Short mmCIF file of N, CA, C and O in Angstrom, two decimals:
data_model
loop_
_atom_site.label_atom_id
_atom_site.label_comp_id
_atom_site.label_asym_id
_atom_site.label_seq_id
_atom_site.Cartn_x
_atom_site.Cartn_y
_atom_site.Cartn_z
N UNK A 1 -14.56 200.05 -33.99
CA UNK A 1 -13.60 200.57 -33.04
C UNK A 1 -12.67 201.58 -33.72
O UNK A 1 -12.23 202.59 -33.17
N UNK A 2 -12.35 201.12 -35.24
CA UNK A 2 -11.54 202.47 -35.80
C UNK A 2 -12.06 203.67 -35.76
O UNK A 2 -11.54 204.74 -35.43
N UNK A 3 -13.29 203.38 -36.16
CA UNK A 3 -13.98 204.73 -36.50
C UNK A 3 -14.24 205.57 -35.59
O UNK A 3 -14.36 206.78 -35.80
N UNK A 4 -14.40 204.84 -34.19
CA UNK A 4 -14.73 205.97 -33.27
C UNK A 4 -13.29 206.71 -32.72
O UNK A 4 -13.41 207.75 -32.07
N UNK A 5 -12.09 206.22 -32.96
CA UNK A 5 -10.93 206.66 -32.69
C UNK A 5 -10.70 207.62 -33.56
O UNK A 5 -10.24 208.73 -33.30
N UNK A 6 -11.08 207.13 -34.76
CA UNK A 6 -10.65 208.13 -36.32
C UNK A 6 -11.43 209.30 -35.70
O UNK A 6 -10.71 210.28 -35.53
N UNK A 7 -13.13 209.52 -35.20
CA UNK A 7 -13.43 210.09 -34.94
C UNK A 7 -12.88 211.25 -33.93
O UNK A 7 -12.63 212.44 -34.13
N UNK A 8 -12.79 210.46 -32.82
CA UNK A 8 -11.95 210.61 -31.63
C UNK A 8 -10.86 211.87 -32.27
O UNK A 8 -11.08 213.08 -32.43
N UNK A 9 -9.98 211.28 -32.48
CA UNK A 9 -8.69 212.24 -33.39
C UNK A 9 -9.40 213.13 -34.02
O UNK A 9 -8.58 213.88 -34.55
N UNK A 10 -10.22 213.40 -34.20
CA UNK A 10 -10.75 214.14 -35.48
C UNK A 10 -10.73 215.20 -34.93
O UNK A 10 -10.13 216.21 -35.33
N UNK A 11 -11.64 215.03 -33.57
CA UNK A 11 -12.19 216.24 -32.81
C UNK A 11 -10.98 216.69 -31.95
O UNK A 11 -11.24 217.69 -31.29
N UNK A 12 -9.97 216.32 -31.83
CA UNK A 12 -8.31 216.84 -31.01
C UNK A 12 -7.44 217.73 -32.16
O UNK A 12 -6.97 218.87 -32.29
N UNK A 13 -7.51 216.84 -32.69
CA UNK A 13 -7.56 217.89 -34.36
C UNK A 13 -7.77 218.97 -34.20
O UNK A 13 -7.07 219.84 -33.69
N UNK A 14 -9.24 219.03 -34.83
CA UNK A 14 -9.74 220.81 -34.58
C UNK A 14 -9.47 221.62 -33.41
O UNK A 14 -9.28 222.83 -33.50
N UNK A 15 -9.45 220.88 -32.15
CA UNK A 15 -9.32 221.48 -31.08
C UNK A 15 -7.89 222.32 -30.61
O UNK A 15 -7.69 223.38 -30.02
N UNK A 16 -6.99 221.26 -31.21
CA UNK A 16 -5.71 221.91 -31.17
C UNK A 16 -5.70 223.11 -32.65
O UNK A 16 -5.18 224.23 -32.62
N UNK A 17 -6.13 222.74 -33.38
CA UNK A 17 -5.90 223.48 -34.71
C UNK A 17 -6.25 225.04 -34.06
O UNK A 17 -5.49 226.00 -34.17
N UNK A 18 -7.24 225.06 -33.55
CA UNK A 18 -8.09 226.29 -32.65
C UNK A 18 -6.95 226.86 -31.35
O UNK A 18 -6.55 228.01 -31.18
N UNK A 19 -6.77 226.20 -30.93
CA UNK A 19 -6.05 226.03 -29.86
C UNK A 19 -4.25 226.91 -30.38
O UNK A 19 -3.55 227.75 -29.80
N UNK A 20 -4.13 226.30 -31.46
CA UNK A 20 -2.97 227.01 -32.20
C UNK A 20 -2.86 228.07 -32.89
O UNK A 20 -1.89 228.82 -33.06
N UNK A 21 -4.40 228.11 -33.46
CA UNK A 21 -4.55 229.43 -34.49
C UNK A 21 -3.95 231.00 -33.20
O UNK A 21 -3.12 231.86 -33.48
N UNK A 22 -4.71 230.87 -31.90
CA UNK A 22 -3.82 231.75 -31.03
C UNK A 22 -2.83 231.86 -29.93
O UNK A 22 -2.71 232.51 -28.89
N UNK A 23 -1.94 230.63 -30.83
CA UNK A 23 -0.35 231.14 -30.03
C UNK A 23 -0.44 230.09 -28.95
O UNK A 23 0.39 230.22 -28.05
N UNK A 24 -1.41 228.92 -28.83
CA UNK A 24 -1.03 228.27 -27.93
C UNK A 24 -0.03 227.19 -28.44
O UNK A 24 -0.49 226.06 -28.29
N UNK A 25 0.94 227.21 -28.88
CA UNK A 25 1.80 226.06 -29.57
C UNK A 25 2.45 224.67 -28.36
O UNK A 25 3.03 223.65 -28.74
N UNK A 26 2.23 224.94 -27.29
CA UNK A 26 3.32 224.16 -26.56
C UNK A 26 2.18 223.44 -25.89
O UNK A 26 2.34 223.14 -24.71
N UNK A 27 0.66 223.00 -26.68
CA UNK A 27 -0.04 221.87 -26.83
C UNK A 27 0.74 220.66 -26.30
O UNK A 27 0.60 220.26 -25.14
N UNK A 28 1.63 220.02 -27.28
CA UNK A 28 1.96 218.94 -27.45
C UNK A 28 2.76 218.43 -25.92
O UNK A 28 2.67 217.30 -25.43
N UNK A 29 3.66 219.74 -25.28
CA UNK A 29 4.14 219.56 -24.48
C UNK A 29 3.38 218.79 -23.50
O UNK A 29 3.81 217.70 -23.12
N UNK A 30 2.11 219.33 -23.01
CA UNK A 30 1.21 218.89 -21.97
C UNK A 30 0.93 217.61 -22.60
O UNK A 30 0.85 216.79 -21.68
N UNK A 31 0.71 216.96 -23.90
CA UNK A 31 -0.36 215.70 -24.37
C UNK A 31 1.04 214.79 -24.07
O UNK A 31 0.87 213.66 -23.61
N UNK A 32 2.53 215.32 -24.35
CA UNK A 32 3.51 213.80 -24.00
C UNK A 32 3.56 214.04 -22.72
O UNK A 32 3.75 212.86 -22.43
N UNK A 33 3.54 214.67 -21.50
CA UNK A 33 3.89 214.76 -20.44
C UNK A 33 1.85 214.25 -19.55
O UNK A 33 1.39 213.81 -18.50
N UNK A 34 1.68 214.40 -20.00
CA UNK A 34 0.15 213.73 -19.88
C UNK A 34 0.01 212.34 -19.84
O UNK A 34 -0.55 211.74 -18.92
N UNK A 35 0.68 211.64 -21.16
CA UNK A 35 0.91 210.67 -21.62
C UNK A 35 1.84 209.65 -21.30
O UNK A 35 1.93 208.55 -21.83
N UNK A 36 2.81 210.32 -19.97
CA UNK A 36 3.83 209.46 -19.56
C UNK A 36 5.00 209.94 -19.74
O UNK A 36 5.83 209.42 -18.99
N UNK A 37 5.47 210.83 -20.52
CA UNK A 37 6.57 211.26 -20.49
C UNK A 37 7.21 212.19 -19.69
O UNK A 37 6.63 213.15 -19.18
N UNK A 38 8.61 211.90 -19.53
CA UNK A 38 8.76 213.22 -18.17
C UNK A 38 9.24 214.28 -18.84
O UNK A 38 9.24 214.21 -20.06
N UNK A 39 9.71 215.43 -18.21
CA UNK A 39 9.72 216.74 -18.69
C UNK A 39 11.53 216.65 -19.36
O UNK A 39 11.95 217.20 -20.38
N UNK A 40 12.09 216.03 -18.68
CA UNK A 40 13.77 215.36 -19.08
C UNK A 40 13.49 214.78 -21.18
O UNK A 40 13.94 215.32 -22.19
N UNK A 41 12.71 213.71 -21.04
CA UNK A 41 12.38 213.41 -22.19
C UNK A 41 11.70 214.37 -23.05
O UNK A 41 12.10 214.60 -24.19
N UNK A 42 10.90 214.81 -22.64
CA UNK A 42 9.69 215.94 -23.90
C UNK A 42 11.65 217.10 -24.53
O UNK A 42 12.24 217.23 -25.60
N UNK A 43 11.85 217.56 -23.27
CA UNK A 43 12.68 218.30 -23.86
C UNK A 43 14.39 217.77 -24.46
O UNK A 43 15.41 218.45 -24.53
N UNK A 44 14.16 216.45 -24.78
CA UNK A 44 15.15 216.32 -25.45
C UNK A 44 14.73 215.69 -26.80
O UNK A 44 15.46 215.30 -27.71
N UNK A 45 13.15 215.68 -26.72
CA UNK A 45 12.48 215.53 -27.86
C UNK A 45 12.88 217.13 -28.50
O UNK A 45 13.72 217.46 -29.34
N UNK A 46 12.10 217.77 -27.86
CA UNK A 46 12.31 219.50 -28.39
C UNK A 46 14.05 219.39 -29.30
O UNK A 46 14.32 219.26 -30.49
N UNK A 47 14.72 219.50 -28.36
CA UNK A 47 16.24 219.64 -28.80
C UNK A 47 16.39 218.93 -29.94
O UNK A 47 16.39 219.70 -30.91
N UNK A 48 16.52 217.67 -30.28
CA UNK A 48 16.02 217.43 -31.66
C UNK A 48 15.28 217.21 -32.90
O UNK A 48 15.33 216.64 -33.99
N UNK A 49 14.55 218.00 -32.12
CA UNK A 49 13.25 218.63 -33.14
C UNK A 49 13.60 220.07 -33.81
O UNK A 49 13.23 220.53 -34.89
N UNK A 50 14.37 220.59 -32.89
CA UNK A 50 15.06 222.03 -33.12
C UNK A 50 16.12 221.80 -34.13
O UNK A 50 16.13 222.19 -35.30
N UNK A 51 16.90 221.19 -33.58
CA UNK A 51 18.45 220.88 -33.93
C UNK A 51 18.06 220.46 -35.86
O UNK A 51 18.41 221.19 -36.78
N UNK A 52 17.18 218.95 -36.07
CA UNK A 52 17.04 218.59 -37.30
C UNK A 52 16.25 219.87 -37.96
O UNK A 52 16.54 219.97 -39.15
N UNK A 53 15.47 220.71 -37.57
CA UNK A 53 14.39 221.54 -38.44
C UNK A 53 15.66 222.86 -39.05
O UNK A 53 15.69 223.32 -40.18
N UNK A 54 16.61 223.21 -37.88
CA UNK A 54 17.56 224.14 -38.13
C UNK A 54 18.89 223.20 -39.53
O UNK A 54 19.38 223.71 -40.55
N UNK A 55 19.03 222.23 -39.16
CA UNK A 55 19.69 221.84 -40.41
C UNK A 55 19.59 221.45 -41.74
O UNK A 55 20.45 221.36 -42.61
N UNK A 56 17.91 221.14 -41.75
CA UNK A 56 17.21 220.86 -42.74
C UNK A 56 16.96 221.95 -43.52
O UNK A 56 16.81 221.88 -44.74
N UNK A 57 16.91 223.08 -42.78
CA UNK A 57 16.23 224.46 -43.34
C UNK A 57 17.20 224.74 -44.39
O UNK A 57 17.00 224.60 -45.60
N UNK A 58 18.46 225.23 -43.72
CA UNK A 58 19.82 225.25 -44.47
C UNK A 58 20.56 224.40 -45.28
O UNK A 58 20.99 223.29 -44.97
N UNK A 59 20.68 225.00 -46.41
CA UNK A 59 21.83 223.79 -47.37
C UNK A 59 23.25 224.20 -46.05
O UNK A 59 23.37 225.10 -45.21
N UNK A 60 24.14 222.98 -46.46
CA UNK A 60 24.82 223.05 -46.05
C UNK A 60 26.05 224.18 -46.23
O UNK A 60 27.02 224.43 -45.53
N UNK A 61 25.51 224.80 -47.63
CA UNK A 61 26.39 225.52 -47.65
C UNK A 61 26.34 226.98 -47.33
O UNK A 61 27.15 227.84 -47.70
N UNK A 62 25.31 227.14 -46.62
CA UNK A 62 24.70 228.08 -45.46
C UNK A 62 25.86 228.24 -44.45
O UNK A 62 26.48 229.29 -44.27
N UNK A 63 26.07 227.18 -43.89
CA UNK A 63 26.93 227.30 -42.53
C UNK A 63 27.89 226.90 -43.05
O UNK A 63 28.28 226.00 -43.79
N UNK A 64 28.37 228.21 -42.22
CA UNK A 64 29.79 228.20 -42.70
C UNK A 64 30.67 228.01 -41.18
O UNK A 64 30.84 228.89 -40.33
N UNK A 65 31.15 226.61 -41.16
CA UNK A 65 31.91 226.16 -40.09
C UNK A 65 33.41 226.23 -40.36
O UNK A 65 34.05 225.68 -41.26
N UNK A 66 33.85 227.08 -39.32
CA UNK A 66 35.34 227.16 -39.36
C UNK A 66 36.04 226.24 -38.76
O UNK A 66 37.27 226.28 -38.77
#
């Protein structure tokens, strides 16, 4: 049963990998909203997906908060 899942994944994998190589990035959007999630949730997934990647990028001593 793993293996055919491992498999399974394998081939969503490539498919998205393909799928991304031209610019389709907002994949994931459709697979959580597919999956049960509503569009309220996916995008407050986004928002802190944004929010941590933008503060991580930067030392803190990048921003300069007045």
């Amino acid at each position: 049963m793993f293996v055919r899942s491992f498999n399974h994944n394998i081939r969503y994998n490539y498919i998205y990998n393909f799928c991304s190589f031209f610019g389709v990035t907002a994949l994931w959007v459709l697979y959580l909203t597919h999956r049960g999630m509503s569009l309220v949730e996916v995008g407050l997934l986004e928002s802190i997906f944004h929010v941590s990647s933008f503060l991580l990028k930067y030392q803190a001593v990048h921003l300069r908060i007045v």
